[in-house]
Tab-separated table of C-alpha atoms and ligand atoms in Angstrom:
chain	number	residue	atom	x	y	z
A	1	UNK	CA	-4.672	-36.534	-19.002
A	2	UNK	CA	-6.310	-33.767	-21.674
A	3	UNK	CA	-9.576	-33.197	-22.390
A	4	UNK	CA	-11.976	-31.759	-24.983
A	5	UNK	CA	-14.737	-29.184	-23.813
A	6	UNK	CA	-16.958	-28.047	-25.377
A	7	UNK	CA	-16.144	-24.296	-25.749
A	8	UNK	CA	-12.426	-23.044	-26.834
A	9	UNK	CA	-10.756	-20.848	-24.882
A	10	UNK	CA	-7.246	-19.610	-24.971
A	11	UNK	CA	-6.126	-16.653	-22.535
A	12	UNK	CA	-3.275	-14.303	-23.111
A	13	UNK	CA	-1.576	-14.139	-19.773
A	14	UNK	CA	0.720	-10.634	-18.764
A	15	UNK	CA	2.330	-10.062	-16.286
A	16	UNK	CA	2.308	-6.579	-15.610
A	17	UNK	CA	6.084	-4.801	-15.792
A	18	UNK	CA	5.838	-2.062	-18.556
A	19	UNK	CA	4.866	-1.378	-22.754
A	20	UNK	CA	4.183	-4.826	-24.296
A	21	UNK	CA	7.481	-6.214	-26.533
A	22	UNK	CA	6.060	-7.274	-29.835
A	23	UNK	CA	7.023	-11.212	-28.154
A	24	UNK	CA	3.659	-10.007	-25.773
A	25	UNK	CA	1.543	-9.843	-29.015
A	26	UNK	CA	2.617	-11.828	-30.934
A	27	UNK	CA	1.820	-14.593	-27.950
A	28	UNK	CA	-1.394	-12.894	-27.604
A	29	UNK	CA	-2.169	-12.422	-31.574
A	30	UNK	CA	-1.865	-16.615	-31.283
A	31	UNK	CA	-4.120	-16.718	-28.732
A	32	UNK	CA	-6.814	-15.015	-29.992
A	33	UNK	CA	-6.780	-16.563	-33.887
A	34	UNK	CA	-6.703	-19.725	-32.562
A	35	UNK	CA	-9.622	-18.891	-30.621
A	36	UNK	CA	-11.663	-17.029	-33.191
A	37	UNK	CA	-10.515	-19.712	-35.641
A	38	UNK	CA	-12.651	-22.662	-33.707
A	39	UNK	CA	-15.696	-20.134	-32.938
A	40	UNK	CA	-13.721	-20.266	-29.236
A	41	UNK	CA	-13.144	-16.902	-26.349
A	42	UNK	CA	-10.209	-15.319	-25.589
A	43	UNK	CA	-9.326	-14.258	-22.531
A	44	UNK	CA	-7.336	-11.789	-20.672
A	45	UNK	CA	-5.843	-12.104	-17.098
A	46	UNK	CA	-3.224	-9.922	-14.857
A	47	UNK	CA	-0.790	-11.422	-13.419
A	48	UNK	CA	0.896	-9.404	-11.357
A	49	UNK	CA	1.014	-11.237	-8.371
A	50	UNK	CA	4.812	-10.054	-8.093
A	51	UNK	CA	4.105	-7.105	-6.545
A	52	UNK	CA	8.090	-5.820	-6.715
A	53	UNK	CA	7.718	-5.955	-10.904
A	54	UNK	CA	4.108	-4.218	-11.472
A	55	UNK	CA	4.933	-0.551	-13.395
A	56	UNK	CA	2.350	1.424	-13.158
A	57	UNK	CA	0.283	2.109	-16.191
A	58	UNK	CA	1.076	-1.445	-18.384
A	59	UNK	CA	-2.854	-3.146	-17.872
A	60	UNK	CA	-3.352	0.580	-20.199
A	61	UNK	CA	-1.318	0.164	-22.855
A	62	UNK	CA	-1.313	-3.758	-22.723
A	63	UNK	CA	-5.438	-3.068	-24.168
A	64	UNK	CA	-4.377	-0.186	-26.292
A	65	UNK	CA	-1.963	-2.186	-27.842
A	66	UNK	CA	-4.623	-5.376	-28.184
A	67	UNK	CA	-7.083	-2.519	-29.331
A	68	UNK	CA	-5.681	-0.716	-31.574
A	69	UNK	CA	-4.661	-4.241	-33.685
A	70	UNK	CA	-8.863	-5.251	-32.701
A	71	UNK	CA	-7.960	-8.132	-31.080
A	72	UNK	CA	-10.473	-8.507	-28.849
A	73	UNK	CA	-11.430	-9.795	-25.025
A	74	UNK	CA	-14.101	-12.418	-24.588
A	75	UNK	CA	-13.979	-12.643	-21.077
A	76	UNK	CA	-11.774	-11.330	-18.135
A	77	UNK	CA	-9.845	-6.936	-18.236
A	78	UNK	CA	-11.582	-5.361	-20.426
A	79	UNK	CA	-10.028	-1.536	-19.097
A	80	UNK	CA	-7.549	-1.094	-16.308
A	81	UNK	CA	-10.388	-1.643	-13.502
A	82	UNK	CA	-12.424	-3.540	-14.630
A	83	UNK	CA	-12.934	-7.090	-15.239
A	84	UNK	CA	-15.871	-9.123	-16.548
A	85	UNK	CA	-17.207	-13.365	-16.502
A	86	UNK	CA	-18.265	-15.419	-14.684
A	87	UNK	CA	-14.170	-16.255	-12.336
A	88	UNK	CA	-13.763	-12.685	-11.739
A	89	UNK	CA	-11.842	-11.217	-10.816
A	90	UNK	CA	-9.170	-11.783	-12.663
A	91	UNK	CA	-6.486	-9.632	-11.892
A	92	UNK	CA	-4.537	-12.030	-10.140
A	93	UNK	CA	-3.824	-10.120	-6.665
A	94	UNK	CA	-7.789	-9.683	-5.852
A	95	UNK	CA	-7.954	-13.558	-6.196
A	96	UNK	CA	-5.440	-14.751	-3.244
A	97	UNK	CA	-7.221	-16.586	-1.157
A	98	UNK	CA	-8.374	-18.919	-3.936
A	99	UNK	CA	-4.419	-19.677	-4.111
A	100	UNK	CA	-4.326	-19.914	-0.941
A	101	UNK	CA	-6.618	-22.339	-0.357
A	102	UNK	CA	-5.509	-24.787	-3.180
A	103	UNK	CA	-2.478	-24.133	-1.730
A	104	UNK	CA	-4.023	-25.367	1.417
A	105	UNK	CA	-5.540	-28.224	-0.516
A	106	UNK	CA	-2.470	-29.272	-1.504
A	107	UNK	CA	-0.949	-29.525	1.598
A	108	UNK	CA	-3.748	-31.547	3.192
A	109	UNK	CA	-3.112	-34.021	0.454
A	110	UNK	CA	1.364	-34.338	1.286
A	111	UNK	CA	1.047	-32.403	-1.933
A	112	UNK	CA	2.716	-29.788	-0.829
A	113	UNK	CA	5.478	-28.636	2.188
A	114	UNK	CA	5.635	-25.536	4.510
A	115	UNK	CA	9.761	-24.499	3.670
A	116	UNK	CA	11.176	-21.706	6.553
A	117	UNK	CA	13.835	-22.296	5.155
A	118	UNK	CA	16.169	-19.054	5.776
A	119	UNK	CA	17.444	-16.465	2.802
A	120	UNK	CA	20.993	-17.736	4.492
A	121	UNK	CA	21.087	-20.339	4.348
A	122	UNK	CA	18.725	-21.247	0.763
A	123	UNK	CA	21.764	-18.417	-0.286
A	124	UNK	CA	24.812	-20.833	1.299
A	125	UNK	CA	22.755	-24.324	-0.110
A	126	UNK	CA	22.920	-22.497	-3.785
A	127	UNK	CA	26.096	-21.556	-3.237
A	128	UNK	CA	27.676	-25.109	-2.796
A	129	UNK	CA	25.518	-26.833	-4.703
A	130	UNK	CA	27.456	-24.168	-8.048
A	131	UNK	CA	30.954	-25.531	-5.999
A	132	UNK	CA	29.338	-28.886	-6.320
A	133	UNK	CA	28.771	-28.075	-10.761
A	134	UNK	CA	25.485	-29.547	-9.173
A	135	UNK	CA	22.272	-27.632	-10.979
A	136	UNK	CA	20.783	-24.690	-8.013
A	137	UNK	CA	17.443	-27.182	-6.527
A	138	UNK	CA	15.672	-26.823	-3.388
A	139	UNK	CA	18.202	-29.254	-1.175
A	140	UNK	CA	14.653	-31.006	1.119
A	141	UNK	CA	15.936	-29.836	4.181
A	142	UNK	CA	11.958	-28.903	5.289
A	143	UNK	CA	10.453	-31.891	4.046
A	144	UNK	CA	12.090	-33.974	6.798
A	145	UNK	CA	10.027	-31.882	8.881
A	146	UNK	CA	7.511	-33.043	11.643
A	147	UNK	CA	4.567	-32.509	11.501
A	148	UNK	CA	4.843	-31.416	15.271
A	149	UNK	CA	8.219	-29.353	13.878
A	150	UNK	CA	5.702	-27.496	11.483
A	151	UNK	CA	3.038	-26.347	14.223
A	152	UNK	CA	5.610	-25.190	16.484
A	153	UNK	CA	7.124	-22.605	13.986
A	154	UNK	CA	4.212	-21.942	12.484
A	155	UNK	CA	2.242	-21.586	16.350
A	156	UNK	CA	5.665	-19.398	16.800
A	157	UNK	CA	4.846	-16.960	13.787
A	158	UNK	CA	7.997	-18.188	12.022
A	159	UNK	CA	8.035	-16.457	7.962
A	160	UNK	CA	7.399	-19.482	5.721
A	161	UNK	CA	7.057	-20.618	2.008
A	162	UNK	CA	4.577	-23.299	0.153
A	163	UNK	CA	6.946	-25.595	-1.693
A	164	UNK	CA	5.757	-28.240	-3.943
A	165	UNK	CA	6.867	-32.048	-3.173
A	166	UNK	CA	8.141	-34.052	-5.976
A	167	UNK	CA	8.470	-37.176	-6.729
A	168	UNK	CA	12.222	-38.427	-6.033
A	169	UNK	CA	11.615	-40.963	-8.911
A	170	UNK	CA	10.314	-41.532	-12.234
A	171	UNK	CA	9.868	-39.227	-15.237
A	172	UNK	CA	7.182	-36.034	-15.408
A	173	UNK	CA	5.244	-36.870	-19.728
A	174	UNK	CA	3.381	-34.447	-21.055
A	175	UNK	CA	2.698	-33.165	-25.165
A	176	UNK	CA	3.232	-30.507	-26.784
A	177	UNK	CA	1.382	-29.558	-29.840
A	178	UNK	CA	4.424	-28.057	-31.103
A	179	UNK	CA	7.138	-29.593	-29.882
A	180	UNK	CA	5.940	-33.250	-29.271
A	181	UNK	CA	6.266	-35.402	-26.497
A	182	UNK	CA	7.775	-33.914	-23.889
A	183	UNK	CA	9.166	-36.357	-20.698
A	184	UNK	CA	11.397	-34.909	-18.800
A	185	UNK	CA	13.619	-36.465	-15.319
A	186	UNK	CA	11.610	-35.955	-11.698
A	187	UNK	CA	15.119	-36.040	-9.847
A	188	UNK	CA	15.662	-32.527	-12.229
A	189	UNK	CA	12.596	-30.429	-11.474
A	190	UNK	CA	12.528	-27.863	-8.509
A	191	UNK	CA	10.606	-28.016	-5.151
A	192	UNK	CA	9.060	-24.849	-7.074
A	193	UNK	CA	7.290	-21.960	-4.313
A	194	UNK	CA	4.158	-22.050	-4.611
A	195	UNK	CA	2.852	-19.371	-1.681
A	196	UNK	CA	5.818	-16.797	-0.897
A	197	UNK	CA	5.929	-15.303	2.533
A	198	UNK	CA	4.647	-11.553	1.399
A	199	UNK	CA	1.316	-14.511	0.930
A	200	UNK	CA	1.114	-14.139	-3.028
A	201	UNK	CA	1.500	-17.444	-4.730
A	202	UNK	CA	3.814	-17.744	-7.211
A	203	UNK	CA	3.144	-16.689	-11.186
A	204	UNK	CA	2.963	-21.244	-11.065
A	205	UNK	CA	0.552	-21.316	-8.899
A	206	UNK	CA	-1.561	-18.748	-9.663
A	207	UNK	CA	-2.029	-19.965	-13.445
A	208	UNK	CA	-1.738	-23.317	-13.009
A	209	UNK	CA	-5.080	-22.521	-10.662
A	210	UNK	CA	-6.196	-19.970	-13.213
A	211	UNK	CA	-6.025	-22.374	-15.941
A	212	UNK	CA	-7.818	-25.072	-14.445
A	213	UNK	CA	-11.101	-22.118	-13.013
A	214	UNK	CA	-11.419	-20.198	-16.033
A	215	UNK	CA	-11.575	-23.183	-17.793
A	216	UNK	CA	-8.940	-22.522	-20.618
A	217	UNK	CA	-8.438	-25.463	-23.262
A	218	UNK	CA	-5.473	-24.352	-24.748
A	219	UNK	CA	-2.726	-22.693	-23.182
A	220	UNK	CA	-0.776	-20.627	-25.547
A	221	UNK	CA	2.999	-19.302	-24.337
A	222	UNK	CA	5.782	-18.567	-25.450
A	223	UNK	CA	8.652	-21.088	-25.103
A	224	UNK	CA	10.263	-19.728	-22.339
A	225	UNK	CA	8.268	-21.390	-20.446
A	226	UNK	CA	8.379	-24.802	-21.527
A	227	UNK	CA	10.655	-25.367	-18.758
A	228	UNK	CA	7.735	-24.366	-15.982
A	229	UNK	CA	5.382	-26.144	-17.914
A	230	UNK	CA	6.614	-29.951	-16.532
A	231	UNK	CA	5.779	-28.907	-12.694
A	232	UNK	CA	2.680	-27.468	-14.334
A	233	UNK	CA	2.064	-31.078	-14.644
A	234	UNK	CA	1.984	-31.446	-11.424
A	235	UNK	CA	-0.300	-30.018	-10.439
A	236	UNK	CA	-2.659	-30.299	-12.193
A	237	UNK	CA	-2.070	-34.359	-11.302
A	238	UNK	CA	-2.226	-33.233	-7.731
A	239	UNK	CA	-5.120	-31.082	-7.980
A	240	UNK	CA	-6.946	-33.977	-9.795
A	241	UNK	CA	-7.156	-31.552	-13.073
A	242	UNK	CA	-7.677	-32.184	-16.458
A	243	UNK	CA	-4.684	-30.449	-18.590
A	244	UNK	CA	-5.184	-28.505	-21.690
A	245	UNK	CA	-3.807	-28.034	-24.815
A	246	UNK	CA	0.492	-27.350	-24.540
A	247	UNK	CA	1.084	-24.580	-26.961
A	248	UNK	CA	4.891	-23.548	-26.823
A	249	UNK	CA	5.474	-21.031	-29.733
A	250	UNK	CA	8.901	-20.362	-30.192
A	251	UNK	CA	10.839	-17.081	-29.274
A	252	UNK	CA	11.635	-14.113	-32.308
A	253	UNK	CA	14.304	-13.151	-33.002
A	254	UNK	CA	16.188	-10.900	-34.781
A	255	UNK	CA	17.704	-10.774	-37.356
A	256	UNK	CA	21.380	-11.460	-36.461
A	257	UNK	CA	19.680	-15.112	-34.636
A	258	UNK	CA	19.792	-13.280	-31.418
A	259	UNK	CA	16.634	-13.744	-29.151
A	260	UNK	CA	14.833	-10.089	-30.085
A	261	UNK	CA	15.715	-7.011	-27.869
A	262	UNK	CA	15.701	-3.578	-28.014
A	263	UNK	CA	19.582	-3.641	-30.038
A	264	UNK	CA	17.515	-4.486	-33.079
A	265	UNK	CA	15.299	-1.443	-32.836
A	266	UNK	CA	11.650	-1.018	-31.578
A	267	UNK	CA	10.072	-4.095	-29.290
A	268	UNK	CA	7.362	-2.316	-28.209
A	269	UNK	CA	3.713	-2.860	-30.175
A	270	UNK	CA	2.892	1.158	-29.761
A	271	UNK	CA	6.405	1.718	-31.076
A	272	UNK	CA	5.394	0.861	-34.011
A	273	UNK	CA	2.248	2.684	-34.244
A	274	UNK	CA	4.055	5.813	-33.476
A	275	UNK	CA	6.284	5.560	-36.551
A	276	UNK	CA	3.005	4.640	-39.135
A	277	UNK	CA	2.653	1.200	-39.124
A	278	UNK	CA	-0.703	0.245	-40.116
A	279	UNK	CA	-2.424	-2.157	-37.835
A	280	UNK	CA	-3.262	-4.388	-40.513
A	281	UNK	CA	0.596	-4.608	-41.482
A	282	UNK	CA	1.137	-5.347	-38.359
A	283	UNK	CA	-1.448	-8.286	-37.712
A	284	UNK	CA	-0.371	-9.828	-41.435
A	285	UNK	CA	3.216	-9.802	-40.566
A	286	UNK	CA	3.176	-10.639	-36.652
A	287	UNK	CA	0.627	-13.208	-37.756
A	288	UNK	CA	3.287	-15.283	-40.432
A	289	UNK	CA	5.879	-15.007	-37.817
A	290	UNK	CA	5.819	-19.410	-36.767
A	291	UNK	CA	2.767	-20.100	-38.900
A	292	UNK	CA	2.038	-19.070	-42.607
A	293	UNK	CA	-0.799	-20.537	-44.721
A	294	UNK	CA	1.873	-24.026	-46.560
A	295	UNK	CA	1.031	-21.717	-50.153
A	296	UNK	CA	3.149	-18.688	-51.297
A	297	UNK	CA	0.594	-15.791	-49.787
A	298	UNK	CA	1.916	-13.428	-47.912
A	299	UNK	CA	-0.224	-10.454	-48.397
A	300	UNK	CA	-3.500	-11.818	-45.922
A	301	UNK	CA	-6.368	-10.301	-44.130
A	302	UNK	CA	-7.425	-11.224	-41.021
A	303	UNK	CA	-10.084	-13.226	-42.116
A	304	UNK	CA	-7.857	-14.591	-45.038
A	305	UNK	CA	-5.510	-15.469	-41.500
A	306	UNK	CA	-8.745	-16.862	-38.340
A	307	UNK	CA	-10.200	-18.727	-41.843
A	308	UNK	CA	-6.175	-20.796	-42.152
A	309	UNK	CA	-4.791	-20.248	-39.040
A	310	UNK	CA	-4.595	-23.662	-37.360
A	311	UNK	CA	-1.819	-24.974	-35.227
A	312	UNK	CA	-0.304	-27.333	-36.983
A	313	UNK	CA	0.904	-25.587	-39.510
A	314	UNK	CA	3.154	-23.354	-36.341
A	315	UNK	CA	6.861	-23.307	-37.252
A	316	UNK	CA	9.261	-25.591	-35.226
A	317	UNK	CA	12.045	-22.659	-36.174
A	318	UNK	CA	12.474	-20.118	-34.448
A	319	UNK	CA	10.406	-17.553	-37.086
A	320	UNK	CA	12.870	-13.726	-37.849
A	321	UNK	CA	11.400	-10.339	-37.236
A	322	UNK	CA	13.088	-8.820	-40.531
A	323	UNK	CA	12.404	-4.617	-40.522
A	324	UNK	CA	13.172	-4.821	-43.883
A	325	UNK	CA	9.772	-7.354	-44.289
A	326	UNK	CA	7.643	-5.146	-41.816
A	327	UNK	CA	8.349	-2.110	-44.238
A	328	UNK	CA	7.866	-4.033	-47.553
A	329	UNK	CA	4.306	-5.060	-46.215
A	330	UNK	CA	3.567	-1.559	-44.811
A	331	UNK	CA	4.004	0.022	-48.137
A	332	UNK	CA	1.873	-2.844	-49.654
A	333	UNK	CA	-1.368	-1.721	-47.266
A	334	UNK	CA	-0.325	2.092	-47.062
A	335	UNK	CA	-0.779	1.172	-51.201
A	336	UNK	CA	-3.767	-0.017	-51.044
A	337	UNK	CA	-5.262	2.783	-49.386
A	338	UNK	CA	-7.126	5.707	-50.752
A	339	UNK	CA	-4.985	9.575	-50.862
A	340	UNK	CA	-8.266	10.660	-48.400
A	341	UNK	CA	-7.885	7.537	-45.547
A	342	UNK	CA	-3.958	8.292	-45.707
A	343	UNK	CA	-4.834	11.514	-45.253
A	344	UNK	CA	-6.774	10.970	-41.571
A	345	UNK	CA	-4.102	8.656	-40.503
A	346	UNK	CA	-0.830	10.269	-41.690
A	347	UNK	CA	0.270	12.565	-38.195
A	348	UNK	CA	0.675	16.310	-39.620
A	349	UNK	CA	0.065	19.254	-39.651
A	350	UNK	CA	-2.199	20.194	-42.495
A	351	UNK	CA	-5.788	19.827	-42.639
A	352	UNK	CA	-6.806	16.544	-43.283
A	353	UNK	CA	-9.601	17.932	-46.439
A	354	UNK	CA	-6.470	20.428	-47.630
A	355	UNK	CA	-6.114	19.725	-51.462
A	356	UNK	CA	-2.436	20.634	-51.682
A	357	UNK	CA	-1.775	17.876	-48.452
A	358	UNK	CA	-4.215	15.419	-51.116
A	359	UNK	CA	-1.957	15.766	-53.430
A	360	UNK	CA	1.601	15.867	-51.900
A	361	UNK	CA	0.433	11.844	-50.472
A	362	UNK	CA	-1.188	10.652	-53.709
A	363	UNK	CA	2.554	12.318	-55.240
A	364	UNK	CA	4.662	9.983	-52.420
A	365	UNK	CA	2.261	7.106	-51.308
A	366	UNK	CA	3.925	4.138	-53.389
A	367	UNK	CA	6.477	5.383	-51.635
A	368	UNK	CA	5.972	5.644	-48.033
A	369	UNK	CA	7.350	2.539	-45.981
A	370	UNK	CA	5.467	4.133	-43.085
A	371	UNK	CA	3.518	6.812	-42.221
A	372	UNK	CA	5.631	8.930	-41.235
A	373	UNK	CA	7.986	8.214	-43.502
A	374	UNK	CA	5.689	10.928	-45.177
A	375	UNK	CA	7.429	14.566	-43.384
A	376	UNK	CA	11.001	13.262	-45.234
A	377	UNK	CA	10.024	12.823	-48.363
A	378	UNK	CA	7.877	16.274	-48.951
A	379	UNK	CA	9.849	18.473	-47.451
A	380	UNK	CA	11.378	19.309	-50.876
A	381	UNK	CA	7.249	20.450	-51.769
A	382	UNK	CA	7.329	23.058	-48.828
A	383	UNK	CA	11.006	24.149	-48.903
A	384	UNK	CA	13.494	24.397	-51.611
A	385	UNK	CA	16.305	22.639	-50.882
A	386	UNK	CA	19.829	23.576	-50.667
A	387	UNK	CA	21.489	22.112	-53.696
A	388	UNK	CA	24.748	22.764	-56.013
A	389	UNK	CA	24.420	24.148	-59.714
A	390	UNK	CA	25.281	20.747	-61.283
A	391	UNK	CA	23.516	18.524	-60.155
A	392	UNK	CA	20.934	20.346	-63.355
A	393	UNK	CA	23.828	19.557	-65.230
A	394	UNK	CA	22.658	15.990	-67.186
A	395	UNK	CA	24.753	14.478	-68.953
A	396	UNK	CA	24.992	15.350	-72.589
A	397	UNK	CA	24.790	18.933	-71.993
A	398	UNK	CA	27.019	21.498	-70.635
A	399	UNK	CA	25.706	24.075	-67.962
A	400	UNK	CA	24.813	27.496	-70.969
A	401	UNK	CA	23.436	24.140	-73.233
A	402	UNK	CA	20.771	23.256	-69.837
A	403	UNK	CA	20.339	27.205	-68.742
A	404	UNK	CA	19.001	26.825	-71.931
A	405	UNK	CA	16.749	24.408	-71.135
A	406	UNK	CA	16.514	25.685	-68.004
A	407	UNK	CA	14.557	29.234	-69.687
A	408	UNK	CA	12.823	27.834	-72.470
A	409	UNK	CA	10.797	25.423	-69.987
A	410	UNK	CA	10.620	28.349	-67.871
A	411	UNK	CA	9.336	30.713	-70.725
A	412	UNK	CA	6.486	27.372	-71.110
A	413	UNK	CA	5.602	27.700	-66.993
A	414	UNK	CA	5.027	30.727	-67.907
A	415	UNK	CA	2.051	30.249	-71.062
A	416	UNK	CA	0.537	28.173	-69.179
A	417	UNK	CA	-2.356	28.275	-68.283
A	418	UNK	CA	-4.198	25.194	-67.511
A	419	UNK	CA	-1.819	25.029	-64.279
A	420	UNK	CA	-2.388	20.891	-63.786
A	421	UNK	CA	-0.728	17.975	-64.247
A	422	UNK	CA	-1.887	16.888	-67.081
A	423	UNK	CA	-1.937	19.206	-68.871
A	424	UNK	CA	2.195	20.650	-68.059
A	425	UNK	CA	2.969	17.252	-69.031
A	426	UNK	CA	0.914	17.554	-72.671
A	427	UNK	CA	3.035	20.693	-73.454
A	428	UNK	CA	6.106	19.580	-71.981
A	429	UNK	CA	5.983	16.293	-73.908
A	430	UNK	CA	4.804	17.858	-77.322
A	431	UNK	CA	7.544	20.701	-77.161
A	432	UNK	CA	10.113	18.203	-76.441
A	433	UNK	CA	8.929	15.659	-79.051
A	434	UNK	CA	7.990	18.781	-81.854
A	435	UNK	CA	12.489	19.894	-80.977
A	436	UNK	CA	12.873	16.769	-81.218
A	437	UNK	CA	14.603	16.996	-77.822
A	438	UNK	CA	15.735	14.040	-75.700
A	439	UNK	CA	13.314	13.999	-72.698
A	440	UNK	CA	15.994	13.219	-70.049
A	441	UNK	CA	18.102	16.608	-71.249
A	442	UNK	CA	15.026	18.352	-71.401
A	443	UNK	CA	13.192	17.285	-68.336
A	444	UNK	CA	16.077	16.353	-66.253
A	445	UNK	CA	17.345	19.720	-64.876
A	446	UNK	CA	13.451	21.778	-64.848
A	447	UNK	CA	12.943	18.181	-62.185
A	448	UNK	CA	15.769	19.565	-60.402
A	449	UNK	CA	15.530	23.105	-60.401
A	450	UNK	CA	11.717	22.316	-59.308
A	451	UNK	CA	12.350	19.838	-57.076
A	452	UNK	CA	16.294	20.559	-55.855
A	453	UNK	CA	16.980	17.265	-55.665
A	454	UNK	CA	18.633	13.957	-58.094
A	455	UNK	CA	16.335	11.895	-57.588
A	456	UNK	CA	12.523	12.634	-56.883
A	457	UNK	CA	9.168	12.463	-58.228
A	458	UNK	CA	7.616	12.794	-61.898
A	459	UNK	CA	7.594	17.404	-62.052
A	460	UNK	CA	5.000	17.638	-63.303
A	461	UNK	CA	3.281	16.442	-59.867
A	462	UNK	CA	5.660	18.590	-58.268
A	463	UNK	CA	5.092	21.500	-59.945
A	464	UNK	CA	0.947	21.176	-60.288
A	465	UNK	CA	1.549	20.726	-56.088
A	466	UNK	CA	3.850	24.296	-56.151
A	467	UNK	CA	1.647	25.767	-58.760
A	468	UNK	CA	2.845	28.925	-61.670
A	469	UNK	CA	4.013	31.201	-58.867
A	470	UNK	CA	6.315	29.572	-57.344
A	471	UNK	CA	7.490	27.331	-60.086
A	472	UNK	CA	8.494	29.605	-61.754
A	473	UNK	CA	10.171	30.392	-58.228
A	474	UNK	CA	12.617	27.935	-58.513
A	475	UNK	CA	13.172	27.428	-62.028
A	476	UNK	CA	14.282	31.533	-62.107
A	477	UNK	CA	16.776	29.915	-59.241
A	478	UNK	CA	17.925	27.303	-61.034
A	479	UNK	CA	18.872	29.458	-63.771
A	480	UNK	CA	20.113	31.862	-61.955
A	481	UNK	CA	23.362	29.173	-60.449
A	482	UNK	CA	24.518	28.355	-64.108
B	1	LIG	N1	2.414	-13.787	-16.192
B	1	LIG	C1	3.507	-14.645	-17.179
B	1	LIG	C2	4.063	-14.276	-18.242
B	1	LIG	O1	3.879	-12.478	-17.866
B	1	LIG	C3	2.552	-15.135	-18.295
B	1	LIG	C4	2.825	-16.982	-18.759
B	1	LIG	C5	2.345	-17.730	-19.695
B	1	LIG	O2	1.679	-17.930	-20.852
B	1	LIG	O3	1.945	-18.943	-18.450
B	1	LIG	O4	4.158	-13.990	-19.162
């Protein structure tokens, strides 16, 4: 049973196991977009019940990634040591009593049981199941214990876990907003541990209890949790609570159609930031991983995405993380920025008000796929690359004729008083026209001498940046090679 609550509330419930991956953040983004699209709330809860997997500093990294992308939090953990909201605390490790109490309720109602099986017994059981080619599943050994036997063991301080009971027959079904109606035979569902022997809850109990107490209306999460959902549905039933709406997002694949991993490049969101991807490009790109507005529009601002975001438009197929597309998109956003904005964003040794720095940005702006490309693309400005004389010579000229072209160019450079892009262009193009020279023959050697490269930006803008002295030097060096 699902019920409509007045305010839509979604949650991001990461486990603090390291830097957030693009997959985690895509999930967070969809949860946030859905909340924003419906004037609802977005909550952040830290699922730190598996102490053995916890990595220090993860919460800070998660918060940093969300903050970078502008994914703001209405309720829950807002700093690594701070949370806000009426269901405080939002760190699961600080809510142990709540889970314990709820486990007790299930025990009392006969929906859960104590299990005293030793590790060794469970291992043997699994091995036997493996041999018999049966799926691994608790065999119900402790379900047979009488109340007295259980009390006796508890009194003697025997180590235990608490497991949920699963109906032997029948099926559990639920509706997923993307996958439709799903039916799972109860005999395939395991008697999931709810409270571990260290008294911590498992993810299953803690997340169901919290989603209920925190009034989450839509559980939006990655596909990998789909197989756990029948257990969660049963827990909701046992507690007598209304289920949230389930939304399982197809997982992201790499271009080779395998699950996205380090092999495909960076997976941590902050690595993308370090490489010089813009947050607006990242949001746009991640939003299109599985969702699209059902139009051809690919460049969408976050407001445009929110305005059109709808679970019905989420694709059933697995989205592909294609870095080439991300680079294209990032370049589109970089092109839209002003040079001044880019001067603030590019991580550089240059002062952001430096006029030469700004001219260099304008020179390469349309070719930047990431901000960090700036250094490589402009290296030739600060240091003439090594190059061979051959590349100075255009197809239809020989070395002596090329040398002559460069000598004429040198003369023009030396005579130019207004050493700026516009005047230089005028001087050189007028000369070409007047002398009936082919532009390529005259300007190719000049461009190569000035940039030291076969493929490079237009020569006049580069000379403007280099200034008269450096341009003169470089052309002389070119002449010297011929
Ligand atoms: N703690 C789980 C994770 O790390 C959350 C799963 C869920 O959203 O229910 O992904």
